[in-house]
Amino acid sequence: MSTGNPTGKVVFVGAGPGAADLITVRGARVIAQADVIIWASSLVHPDVVAGHKPGAELVDSASLPLEDLEPYYLRALDGQLVARVHTGDPSIYGATAEQRAVCERLGVAHETIPGVSAFSAAAARMDVEITLPQVAQSLVLTRLEGGRTPMPPKETVRGFAQHGTTMALYLSAARNRVLQEELLAGGYSPETPCIIGHQVTWPDEVMLRCELKDLSATMKERHLWKHTVVLVGPALAAATPEYRSHLYHPGFRHEYRAADPTAQQELRQKGAVND
């Protein structure tokens, strides 16, 4: 956080995936107190900013370049609270680093409030765990390369797919056929479970399950080409998991609980005891 006028600042607020009651308490408080609220009507549900105070200025940034936002950020130097509201979590595809750089250049104080991202909201809506014991203990957040936004050369969907863990793919729906092909080429089986989340937690939400071999056809049938996150990986299977967490196993000890000797022997036989 930069320094500046101690009574004014720019706050980057994570709006969450859509539903107004999924914003954090801290984020909602900032919006309620803000003198200026900058939000993109194309990405943030209007209910998220509906709790503003009387007289607050609402600025729709959907058609504005970064340069046009500078005058609003400068108001923080006059002691005003400026809420810059971003869809999901500001740290994920939020272009907030360049905005913080502007604030630093202008001498404007700033801070960031996290938000619920679409990948976690989609997992919750479909009642799945994305890090399932002995199935997937990692999550890859990425986007399909080859579009209008350049990707680092070592970051490819095919390369990440070789890990076989859970992946969350943003900003890739418009090229869903290529997405499916690259996931398969990376090593996922055609039967790998997928979850498709469109406008997650919005009134027009669409949540779907399919196998990877049917991903593109499913998305094309529903005309899902934007505002869509795709989850893929074996942990997303709807079946009851084969393995349980060690953390809640009676044979697993930690600083708050001693291990049950009989249950601990069961874990030891599996080679998973923490002696």
PDB file of C-alpha atoms in Angstrom:
ATOM      1  CA  MET A   1       0.000   0.000   0.000  1.00  0.00           C
ATOM      2  CA  SER A   2       1.299   3.437  -0.857  1.00  0.00           C
ATOM      3  CA  THR A   3       1.187   6.471   1.375  1.00  0.00           C
ATOM      4  CA  GLY A   4      -0.697   9.652   0.553  1.00  0.00           C
ATOM      5  CA  ASN A   5      -3.562  11.577   2.109  1.00  0.00           C
ATOM      6  CA  PRO A   6      -4.380   9.421   5.164  1.00  0.00           C
ATOM      7  CA  THR A   7      -8.112  10.156   4.912  1.00  0.00           C
ATOM      8  CA  GLY A   8      -8.492   9.207   1.250  1.00  0.00           C
ATOM      9  CA  LYS A   9      -7.555   6.125  -0.720  1.00  0.00           C
ATOM     10  CA  VAL A  10      -8.411   3.876  -3.640  1.00  0.00           C
ATOM     11  CA  VAL A  11      -9.668   0.459  -2.583  1.00  0.00           C
ATOM     12  CA  PHE A  12      -9.727  -2.383  -5.108  1.00  0.00           C
ATOM     13  CA  VAL A  13     -12.729  -4.435  -4.030  1.00  0.00           C
ATOM     14  CA  GLY A  14     -13.375  -8.025  -5.075  1.00  0.00           C
ATOM     15  CA  ALA A  15     -17.073  -8.146  -5.970  1.00  0.00           C
ATOM     16  CA  GLY A  16     -17.259 -11.929  -6.011  1.00  0.00           C
ATOM     17  CA  PRO A  17     -18.713 -13.992  -8.866  1.00  0.00           C
ATOM     18  CA  GLY A  18     -22.077 -12.254  -9.137  1.00  0.00           C
ATOM     19  CA  ALA A  19     -24.512 -12.600  -6.259  1.00  0.00           C
ATOM     20  CA  ALA A  20     -24.442  -9.504  -4.064  1.00  0.00           C
ATOM     21  CA  ASP A  21     -24.374 -11.536  -0.843  1.00  0.00           C
ATOM     22  CA  LEU A  22     -21.131 -13.248  -1.872  1.00  0.00           C
ATOM     23  CA  ILE A  23     -19.051 -10.098  -1.498  1.00  0.00           C
ATOM     24  CA  THR A  24     -16.981  -9.944   1.683  1.00  0.00           C
ATOM     25  CA  VAL A  25     -18.249  -7.946   4.650  1.00  0.00           C
ATOM     26  CA  ARG A  26     -15.233  -5.661   4.336  1.00  0.00           C
ATOM     27  CA  GLY A  27     -15.846  -5.115   0.627  1.00  0.00           C
ATOM     28  CA  ALA A  28     -19.516  -4.284   1.170  1.00  0.00           C
ATOM     29  CA  ARG A  29     -18.555  -1.820   3.899  1.00  0.00           C
ATOM     30  CA  VAL A  30     -16.167   0.024   1.586  1.00  0.00           C
ATOM     31  CA  ILE A  31     -18.829   0.284  -1.124  1.00  0.00           C
ATOM     32  CA  ALA A  32     -21.327   1.600   1.408  1.00  0.00           C
ATOM     33  CA  GLN A  33     -18.893   4.303   2.547  1.00  0.00           C
ATOM     34  CA  ALA A  34     -17.317   5.234  -0.791  1.00  0.00           C
ATOM     35  CA  ASP A  35     -17.603   8.687  -2.326  1.00  0.00           C
ATOM     36  CA  VAL A  36     -16.804   7.323  -5.791  1.00  0.00           C
ATOM     37  CA  ILE A  37     -17.575   3.791  -7.003  1.00  0.00           C
ATOM     38  CA  ILE A  38     -15.975   2.591 -10.246  1.00  0.00           C
ATOM     39  CA  TRP A  39     -17.478  -0.622 -11.573  1.00  0.00           C
ATOM     40  CA  ALA A  40     -17.889  -2.402 -14.904  1.00  0.00           C
ATOM     41  CA  SER A  41     -21.577  -3.052 -15.613  1.00  0.00           C
ATOM     42  CA  SER A  42     -20.528  -5.733 -18.092  1.00  0.00           C
ATOM     43  CA  LEU A  43     -18.888  -7.813 -15.357  1.00  0.00           C
ATOM     44  CA  VAL A  44     -20.305  -6.796 -11.955  1.00  0.00           C
ATOM     45  CA  HIS A  45     -23.945  -7.349 -10.999  1.00  0.00           C
ATOM     46  CA  PRO A  46     -25.666  -4.023 -10.177  1.00  0.00           C
ATOM     47  CA  ASP A  47     -26.878  -5.360  -6.836  1.00  0.00           C
ATOM     48  CA  VAL A  48     -23.245  -5.402  -5.672  1.00  0.00           C
ATOM     49  CA  VAL A  49     -23.034  -1.594  -5.791  1.00  0.00           C
ATOM     50  CA  ALA A  50     -26.681  -0.913  -4.904  1.00  0.00           C
ATOM     51  CA  GLY A  51     -25.805  -0.302  -1.251  1.00  0.00           C
ATOM     52  CA  HIS A  52     -23.958   2.953  -1.925  1.00  0.00           C
ATOM     53  CA  LYS A  53     -24.565   6.006   0.218  1.00  0.00           C
ATOM     54  CA  PRO A  54     -26.689   8.926  -1.010  1.00  0.00           C
ATOM     55  CA  GLY A  55     -24.671  11.238  -3.213  1.00  0.00           C
ATOM     56  CA  ALA A  56     -22.015   8.688  -4.113  1.00  0.00           C
ATOM     57  CA  GLU A  57     -20.862   8.945  -7.725  1.00  0.00           C
ATOM     58  CA  LEU A  58     -21.092   5.724  -9.729  1.00  0.00           C
ATOM     59  CA  VAL A  59     -18.774   5.424 -12.719  1.00  0.00           C
ATOM     60  CA  ASP A  60     -19.294   2.636 -15.249  1.00  0.00           C
ATOM     61  CA  SER A  61     -15.813   1.649 -16.446  1.00  0.00           C
ATOM     62  CA  ALA A  62     -17.002  -0.837 -19.083  1.00  0.00           C
ATOM     63  CA  SER A  63     -16.078   1.541 -21.931  1.00  0.00           C
ATOM     64  CA  LEU A  64     -13.248   3.462 -20.268  1.00  0.00           C
ATOM     65  CA  PRO A  65      -9.489   3.014 -20.758  1.00  0.00           C
ATOM     66  CA  LEU A  66      -7.205   3.178 -17.748  1.00  0.00           C
ATOM     67  CA  GLU A  67      -6.179   6.753 -18.536  1.00  0.00           C
ATOM     68  CA  ASP A  68      -9.766   7.957 -18.071  1.00  0.00           C
ATOM     69  CA  LEU A  69      -9.837   6.558 -14.547  1.00  0.00           C
ATOM     70  CA  GLU A  70      -6.921   8.653 -13.294  1.00  0.00           C
ATOM     71  CA  PRO A  71      -9.033  11.739 -12.489  1.00  0.00           C
ATOM     72  CA  TYR A  72     -11.200   9.615 -10.200  1.00  0.00           C
ATOM     73  CA  TYR A  73      -8.177   8.087  -8.463  1.00  0.00           C
ATOM     74  CA  LEU A  74      -6.824  11.595  -7.885  1.00  0.00           C
ATOM     75  CA  ARG A  75      -9.874  12.421  -5.784  1.00  0.00           C
ATOM     76  CA  ALA A  76      -8.370  10.276  -3.049  1.00  0.00           C
ATOM     77  CA  LEU A  77      -5.805  13.068  -2.586  1.00  0.00           C
ATOM     78  CA  ASP A  78      -8.724  15.305  -1.594  1.00  0.00           C
ATOM     79  CA  GLY A  79      -9.723  12.844   1.115  1.00  0.00           C
ATOM     80  CA  GLN A  80     -12.331  10.903  -0.849  1.00  0.00           C
ATOM     81  CA  LEU A  81     -12.793   7.144  -0.636  1.00  0.00           C
ATOM     82  CA  VAL A  82     -12.719   5.608  -4.113  1.00  0.00           C
ATOM     83  CA  ALA A  83     -13.967   2.032  -4.496  1.00  0.00           C
ATOM     84  CA  ARG A  84     -12.689   0.290  -7.621  1.00  0.00           C
ATOM     85  CA  VAL A  85     -14.954  -2.757  -7.828  1.00  0.00           C
ATOM     86  CA  HIS A  86     -13.666  -5.788  -9.739  1.00  0.00           C
ATOM     87  CA  THR A  87     -15.479  -8.990 -10.616  1.00  0.00           C
ATOM     88  CA  GLY A  88     -14.381 -12.090  -8.694  1.00  0.00           C
ATOM     89  CA  ASP A  89     -11.035 -11.628  -6.993  1.00  0.00           C
ATOM     90  CA  PRO A  90      -8.974  -8.598  -8.074  1.00  0.00           C
ATOM     91  CA  SER A  91      -5.761 -10.635  -8.098  1.00  0.00           C
ATOM     92  CA  ILE A  92      -6.986 -13.018 -10.832  1.00  0.00           C
ATOM     93  CA  TYR A  93      -7.111 -11.527 -14.338  1.00  0.00           C
ATOM     94  CA  GLY A  94      -8.056  -8.200 -12.770  1.00  0.00           C
ATOM     95  CA  ALA A  95      -5.431  -5.918 -14.359  1.00  0.00           C
ATOM     96  CA  THR A  96      -4.966  -4.394 -10.924  1.00  0.00           C
ATOM     97  CA  ALA A  97      -1.150  -4.321 -10.983  1.00  0.00           C
ATOM     98  CA  GLU A  98      -1.158  -1.578 -13.621  1.00  0.00           C
ATOM     99  CA  GLN A  99      -3.804   0.333 -11.687  1.00  0.00           C
ATOM    100  CA  ARG A 100      -1.778   0.174  -8.495  1.00  0.00           C
ATOM    101  CA  ALA A 101       1.189   1.466 -10.499  1.00  0.00           C
ATOM    102  CA  VAL A 102      -0.924   4.452 -11.514  1.00  0.00           C
ATOM    103  CA  CYS A 103      -1.829   5.071  -7.892  1.00  0.00           C
ATOM    104  CA  GLU A 104       1.834   4.902  -6.919  1.00  0.00           C
ATOM    105  CA  ARG A 105       2.746   7.390  -9.636  1.00  0.00           C
ATOM    106  CA  LEU A 106      -0.002   9.742  -8.504  1.00  0.00           C
ATOM    107  CA  GLY A 107       0.919   9.374  -4.818  1.00  0.00           C
ATOM    108  CA  VAL A 108      -2.489   7.908  -4.003  1.00  0.00           C
ATOM    109  CA  ALA A 109      -2.927   5.488  -1.109  1.00  0.00           C
ATOM    110  CA  HIS A 110      -4.460   2.155  -2.063  1.00  0.00           C
ATOM    111  CA  GLU A 111      -5.336  -1.274  -0.754  1.00  0.00           C
ATOM    112  CA  THR A 112      -6.969  -4.460  -2.048  1.00  0.00           C
ATOM    113  CA  ILE A 113      -9.841  -6.499  -0.627  1.00  0.00           C
ATOM    114  CA  PRO A 114     -10.054 -10.083  -1.927  1.00  0.00           C
ATOM    115  CA  GLY A 115     -13.170 -11.653  -3.381  1.00  0.00           C
ATOM    116  CA  VAL A 116     -14.687 -15.028  -4.199  1.00  0.00           C
ATOM    117  CA  SER A 117     -13.526 -16.133  -7.639  1.00  0.00           C
ATOM    118  CA  ALA A 118     -15.675 -17.916 -10.219  1.00  0.00           C
ATOM    119  CA  PHE A 119     -13.713 -21.165  -9.933  1.00  0.00           C
ATOM    120  CA  SER A 120     -14.462 -21.563  -6.225  1.00  0.00           C
ATOM    121  CA  ALA A 121     -18.068 -20.443  -6.688  1.00  0.00           C
ATOM    122  CA  ALA A 122     -18.523 -23.003  -9.467  1.00  0.00           C
ATOM    123  CA  ALA A 123     -17.069 -25.758  -7.283  1.00  0.00           C
ATOM    124  CA  ALA A 124     -19.421 -24.782  -4.467  1.00  0.00           C
ATOM    125  CA  ARG A 125     -22.452 -24.681  -6.752  1.00  0.00           C
ATOM    126  CA  MET A 126     -21.706 -28.223  -7.921  1.00  0.00           C
ATOM    127  CA  ASP A 127     -20.750 -29.517  -4.450  1.00  0.00           C
ATOM    128  CA  VAL A 128     -17.269 -30.696  -5.380  1.00  0.00           C
ATOM    129  CA  GLU A 129     -13.865 -30.524  -3.748  1.00  0.00           C
ATOM    130  CA  ILE A 130     -11.104 -29.463  -6.115  1.00  0.00           C
ATOM    131  CA  THR A 131      -8.286 -30.885  -3.947  1.00  0.00           C
ATOM    132  CA  LEU A 132      -9.328 -34.447  -3.192  1.00  0.00           C
ATOM    133  CA  PRO A 133      -6.976 -36.650  -1.111  1.00  0.00           C
ATOM    134  CA  GLN A 134      -4.777 -38.923  -3.261  1.00  0.00           C
ATOM    135  CA  VAL A 135      -6.552 -37.736  -6.416  1.00  0.00           C
ATOM    136  CA  ALA A 136      -5.627 -34.071  -6.854  1.00  0.00           C
ATOM    137  CA  GLN A 137      -3.760 -31.874  -4.408  1.00  0.00           C
ATOM    138  CA  SER A 138      -3.015 -28.996  -6.776  1.00  0.00           C
ATOM    139  CA  LEU A 139      -5.028 -26.444  -8.712  1.00  0.00           C
ATOM    140  CA  VAL A 140      -3.905 -24.848 -11.973  1.00  0.00           C
ATOM    141  CA  LEU A 141      -5.523 -21.500 -12.797  1.00  0.00           C
ATOM    142  CA  THR A 142      -4.895 -20.551 -16.404  1.00  0.00           C
ATOM    143  CA  ARG A 143      -6.327 -19.533 -19.775  1.00  0.00           C
ATOM    144  CA  LEU A 144      -6.024 -20.905 -23.291  1.00  0.00           C
ATOM    145  CA  GLU A 145      -3.067 -19.502 -25.205  1.00  0.00           C
ATOM    146  CA  GLY A 146      -3.233 -18.242 -28.765  1.00  0.00           C
ATOM    147  CA  GLY A 147      -5.891 -15.600 -28.272  1.00  0.00           C
ATOM    148  CA  ARG A 148      -5.632 -11.809 -28.349  1.00  0.00           C
ATOM    149  CA  THR A 149      -3.735 -11.660 -25.038  1.00  0.00           C
ATOM    150  CA  PRO A 150      -0.164 -13.067 -25.252  1.00  0.00           C
ATOM    151  CA  MET A 151       0.812 -15.846 -22.864  1.00  0.00           C
ATOM    152  CA  PRO A 152       4.292 -16.642 -21.524  1.00  0.00           C
ATOM    153  CA  PRO A 153       5.795 -19.281 -23.869  1.00  0.00           C
ATOM    154  CA  LYS A 154       6.055 -21.981 -21.190  1.00  0.00           C
ATOM    155  CA  GLU A 155       2.426 -21.601 -20.101  1.00  0.00           C
ATOM    156  CA  THR A 156       0.240 -23.799 -22.274  1.00  0.00           C
ATOM    157  CA  VAL A 157      -2.959 -25.686 -21.532  1.00  0.00           C
ATOM    158  CA  ARG A 158      -1.400 -28.831 -23.009  1.00  0.00           C
ATOM    159  CA  GLY A 159       1.630 -28.507 -20.748  1.00  0.00           C
ATOM    160  CA  PHE A 160      -0.405 -27.910 -17.600  1.00  0.00           C
ATOM    161  CA  ALA A 161      -2.733 -30.789 -18.493  1.00  0.00           C
ATOM    162  CA  GLN A 162       0.201 -33.211 -18.249  1.00  0.00           C
ATOM    163  CA  HIS A 163      -0.023 -32.878 -14.449  1.00  0.00           C
ATOM    164  CA  GLY A 164      -3.486 -34.480 -14.490  1.00  0.00           C
ATOM    165  CA  THR A 165      -4.665 -32.412 -11.541  1.00  0.00           C
ATOM    166  CA  THR A 166      -7.591 -29.998 -11.274  1.00  0.00           C
ATOM    167  CA  MET A 167      -7.547 -27.108 -13.714  1.00  0.00           C
ATOM    168  CA  ALA A 168      -9.701 -23.960 -13.794  1.00  0.00           C
ATOM    169  CA  LEU A 169      -9.754 -22.285 -17.187  1.00  0.00           C
ATOM    170  CA  TYR A 170     -10.791 -18.692 -17.595  1.00  0.00           C
ATOM    171  CA  LEU A 171     -11.292 -16.571 -20.722  1.00  0.00           C
ATOM    172  CA  SER A 172     -11.252 -19.625 -22.985  1.00  0.00           C
ATOM    173  CA  ALA A 173     -14.906 -20.302 -23.786  1.00  0.00           C
ATOM    174  CA  ALA A 174     -14.919 -18.670 -27.226  1.00  0.00           C
ATOM    175  CA  ARG A 175     -12.353 -21.236 -28.443  1.00  0.00           C
ATOM    176  CA  ASN A 176     -13.873 -24.248 -26.739  1.00  0.00           C
ATOM    177  CA  ARG A 177     -12.970 -26.722 -29.502  1.00  0.00           C
ATOM    178  CA  VAL A 178      -9.275 -25.835 -29.237  1.00  0.00           C
ATOM    179  CA  LEU A 179      -9.559 -25.943 -25.451  1.00  0.00           C
ATOM    180  CA  GLN A 180     -10.919 -29.497 -25.550  1.00  0.00           C
ATOM    181  CA  GLU A 181      -8.251 -30.604 -28.022  1.00  0.00           C
ATOM    182  CA  GLU A 182      -5.405 -29.178 -25.940  1.00  0.00           C
ATOM    183  CA  LEU A 183      -6.679 -30.739 -22.715  1.00  0.00           C
ATOM    184  CA  LEU A 184      -6.891 -34.140 -24.403  1.00  0.00           C
ATOM    185  CA  ALA A 185      -3.477 -33.720 -26.019  1.00  0.00           C
ATOM    186  CA  GLY A 186      -2.019 -32.969 -22.595  1.00  0.00           C
ATOM    187  CA  GLY A 187      -3.063 -36.351 -21.256  1.00  0.00           C
ATOM    188  CA  TYR A 188      -6.534 -36.078 -19.724  1.00  0.00           C
ATOM    189  CA  SER A 189      -8.691 -39.046 -20.674  1.00  0.00           C
ATOM    190  CA  PRO A 190     -11.815 -38.401 -22.770  1.00  0.00           C
ATOM    191  CA  GLU A 191     -13.916 -39.410 -19.751  1.00  0.00           C
ATOM    192  CA  THR A 192     -12.362 -36.804 -17.413  1.00  0.00           C
ATOM    193  CA  PRO A 193     -15.174 -34.958 -15.601  1.00  0.00           C
ATOM    194  CA  CYS A 194     -15.706 -31.282 -16.400  1.00  0.00           C
ATOM    195  CA  ILE A 195     -17.809 -28.557 -14.856  1.00  0.00           C
ATOM    196  CA  ILE A 196     -18.958 -25.588 -16.913  1.00  0.00           C
ATOM    197  CA  GLY A 197     -20.015 -22.468 -15.051  1.00  0.00           C
ATOM    198  CA  HIS A 198     -21.610 -19.579 -16.953  1.00  0.00           C
ATOM    199  CA  GLN A 199     -22.463 -16.375 -15.087  1.00  0.00           C
ATOM    200  CA  VAL A 200     -21.923 -18.274 -11.825  1.00  0.00           C
ATOM    201  CA  THR A 201     -24.397 -17.097  -9.118  1.00  0.00           C
ATOM    202  CA  TRP A 202     -26.047 -14.577 -11.480  1.00  0.00           C
ATOM    203  CA  PRO A 203     -29.823 -14.900 -12.097  1.00  0.00           C
ATOM    204  CA  ASP A 204     -29.125 -16.409 -15.550  1.00  0.00           C
ATOM    205  CA  GLU A 205     -26.524 -18.851 -14.233  1.00  0.00           C
ATOM    206  CA  VAL A 206     -25.900 -22.058 -16.181  1.00  0.00           C
ATOM    207  CA  MET A 207     -24.101 -24.917 -14.427  1.00  0.00           C
ATOM    208  CA  LEU A 208     -23.340 -28.090 -16.373  1.00  0.00           C
ATOM    209  CA  ARG A 209     -21.463 -31.363 -16.021  1.00  0.00           C
ATOM    210  CA  CYS A 210     -19.994 -33.309 -18.911  1.00  0.00           C
ATOM    211  CA  GLU A 211     -17.071 -35.496 -19.872  1.00  0.00           C
ATOM    212  CA  LEU A 212     -14.090 -33.892 -21.554  1.00  0.00           C
ATOM    213  CA  LYS A 213     -14.846 -35.513 -24.897  1.00  0.00           C
ATOM    214  CA  ASP A 214     -18.180 -33.634 -24.887  1.00  0.00           C
ATOM    215  CA  LEU A 215     -16.911 -30.280 -23.579  1.00  0.00           C
ATOM    216  CA  SER A 216     -16.968 -28.330 -26.824  1.00  0.00           C
ATOM    217  CA  ALA A 217     -20.300 -29.725 -28.007  1.00  0.00           C
ATOM    218  CA  THR A 218     -21.901 -28.962 -24.649  1.00  0.00           C
ATOM    219  CA  MET A 219     -20.689 -25.369 -24.677  1.00  0.00           C
ATOM    220  CA  LYS A 220     -21.687 -24.801 -28.309  1.00  0.00           C
ATOM    221  CA  GLU A 221     -25.156 -26.212 -27.712  1.00  0.00           C
ATOM    222  CA  ARG A 222     -25.721 -23.640 -24.945  1.00  0.00           C
ATOM    223  CA  HIS A 223     -23.914 -20.811 -26.803  1.00  0.00           C
ATOM    224  CA  LEU A 224     -21.468 -20.371 -23.913  1.00  0.00           C
ATOM    225  CA  TRP A 225     -18.725 -18.217 -25.390  1.00  0.00           C
ATOM    226  CA  LYS A 226     -18.035 -15.689 -22.615  1.00  0.00           C
ATOM    227  CA  HIS A 227     -18.438 -15.201 -18.855  1.00  0.00           C
ATOM    228  CA  THR A 228     -17.717 -18.918 -18.484  1.00  0.00           C
ATOM    229  CA  VAL A 229     -15.238 -20.823 -16.337  1.00  0.00           C
ATOM    230  CA  VAL A 230     -14.355 -24.460 -17.015  1.00  0.00           C
ATOM    231  CA  LEU A 231     -13.149 -26.858 -14.324  1.00  0.00           C
ATOM    232  CA  VAL A 232     -11.562 -30.142 -15.368  1.00  0.00           C
ATOM    233  CA  GLY A 233      -9.925 -33.007 -13.500  1.00  0.00           C
ATOM    234  CA  PRO A 234     -10.545 -36.394 -11.865  1.00  0.00           C
ATOM    235  CA  ALA A 235     -11.362 -34.830  -8.490  1.00  0.00           C
ATOM    236  CA  LEU A 236     -14.603 -33.453  -9.944  1.00  0.00           C
ATOM    237  CA  ALA A 237     -16.221 -36.889 -10.301  1.00  0.00           C
ATOM    238  CA  ALA A 238     -19.657 -37.077  -8.721  1.00  0.00           C
ATOM    239  CA  ALA A 239     -18.992 -40.478  -7.098  1.00  0.00           C
ATOM    240  CA  THR A 240     -18.201 -40.902  -3.402  1.00  0.00           C
ATOM    241  CA  PRO A 241     -14.440 -40.415  -2.957  1.00  0.00           C
ATOM    242  CA  GLU A 242     -12.341 -43.523  -2.390  1.00  0.00           C
ATOM    243  CA  TYR A 243      -9.943 -41.821   0.014  1.00  0.00           C
ATOM    244  CA  ARG A 244     -10.604 -39.718   3.088  1.00  0.00           C
ATOM    245  CA  SER A 245      -8.638 -36.812   4.496  1.00  0.00           C
ATOM    246  CA  HIS A 246      -5.948 -37.691   7.018  1.00  0.00           C
ATOM    247  CA  LEU A 247      -6.658 -34.495   8.920  1.00  0.00           C
ATOM    248  CA  TYR A 248      -9.963 -35.823  10.283  1.00  0.00           C
ATOM    249  CA  HIS A 249      -8.885 -39.457  10.534  1.00  0.00           C
ATOM    250  CA  PRO A 250      -8.829 -40.589  14.194  1.00  0.00           C
ATOM    251  CA  GLY A 251      -5.395 -42.108  13.635  1.00  0.00           C
ATOM    252  CA  PHE A 252      -3.839 -38.821  12.553  1.00  0.00           C
ATOM    253  CA  ARG A 253      -2.385 -36.783  15.403  1.00  0.00           C
ATOM    254  CA  HIS A 254      -1.720 -33.053  15.469  1.00  0.00           C
ATOM    255  CA  GLU A 255      -1.251 -30.380  18.109  1.00  0.00           C
ATOM    256  CA  TYR A 256      -4.956 -30.293  18.999  1.00  0.00           C
ATOM    257  CA  ARG A 257      -5.672 -34.033  19.044  1.00  0.00           C
ATOM    258  CA  ALA A 258      -3.920 -37.244  19.993  1.00  0.00           C
ATOM    259  CA  ALA A 259      -4.143 -40.219  17.627  1.00  0.00           C
ATOM    260  CA  ASP A 260      -6.283 -43.236  18.421  1.00  0.00           C
ATOM    261  CA  PRO A 261      -3.802 -46.171  18.601  1.00  0.00           C
ATOM    262  CA  THR A 262      -5.995 -48.617  16.676  1.00  0.00           C
ATOM    263  CA  ALA A 263      -6.799 -46.113  13.944  1.00  0.00           C
ATOM    264  CA  GLN A 264      -3.154 -45.048  13.849  1.00  0.00           C
ATOM    265  CA  GLN A 265      -2.135 -48.630  13.130  1.00  0.00           C
ATOM    266  CA  GLU A 266      -4.555 -48.603  10.186  1.00  0.00           C
ATOM    267  CA  LEU A 267      -2.825 -45.545   8.770  1.00  0.00           C
ATOM    268  CA  ARG A 268       0.601 -47.071   9.443  1.00  0.00           C
ATOM    269  CA  GLN A 269      -0.323 -50.103   7.358  1.00  0.00           C
ATOM    270  CA  LYS A 270      -1.170 -47.721   4.530  1.00  0.00           C
ATOM    271  CA  GLY A 271       2.167 -45.961   4.967  1.00  0.00           C
ATOM    272  CA  ALA A 272       0.483 -42.693   5.877  1.00  0.00           C
ATOM    273  CA  VAL A 273       0.959 -42.311   9.629  1.00  0.00           C
ATOM    274  CA  ASN A 274       2.638 -39.228  11.115  1.00  0.00           C
ATOM    275  CA  ASP A 275       4.833 -40.841  13.799  1.00  0.00           C
TER     276      ASP A 275
END
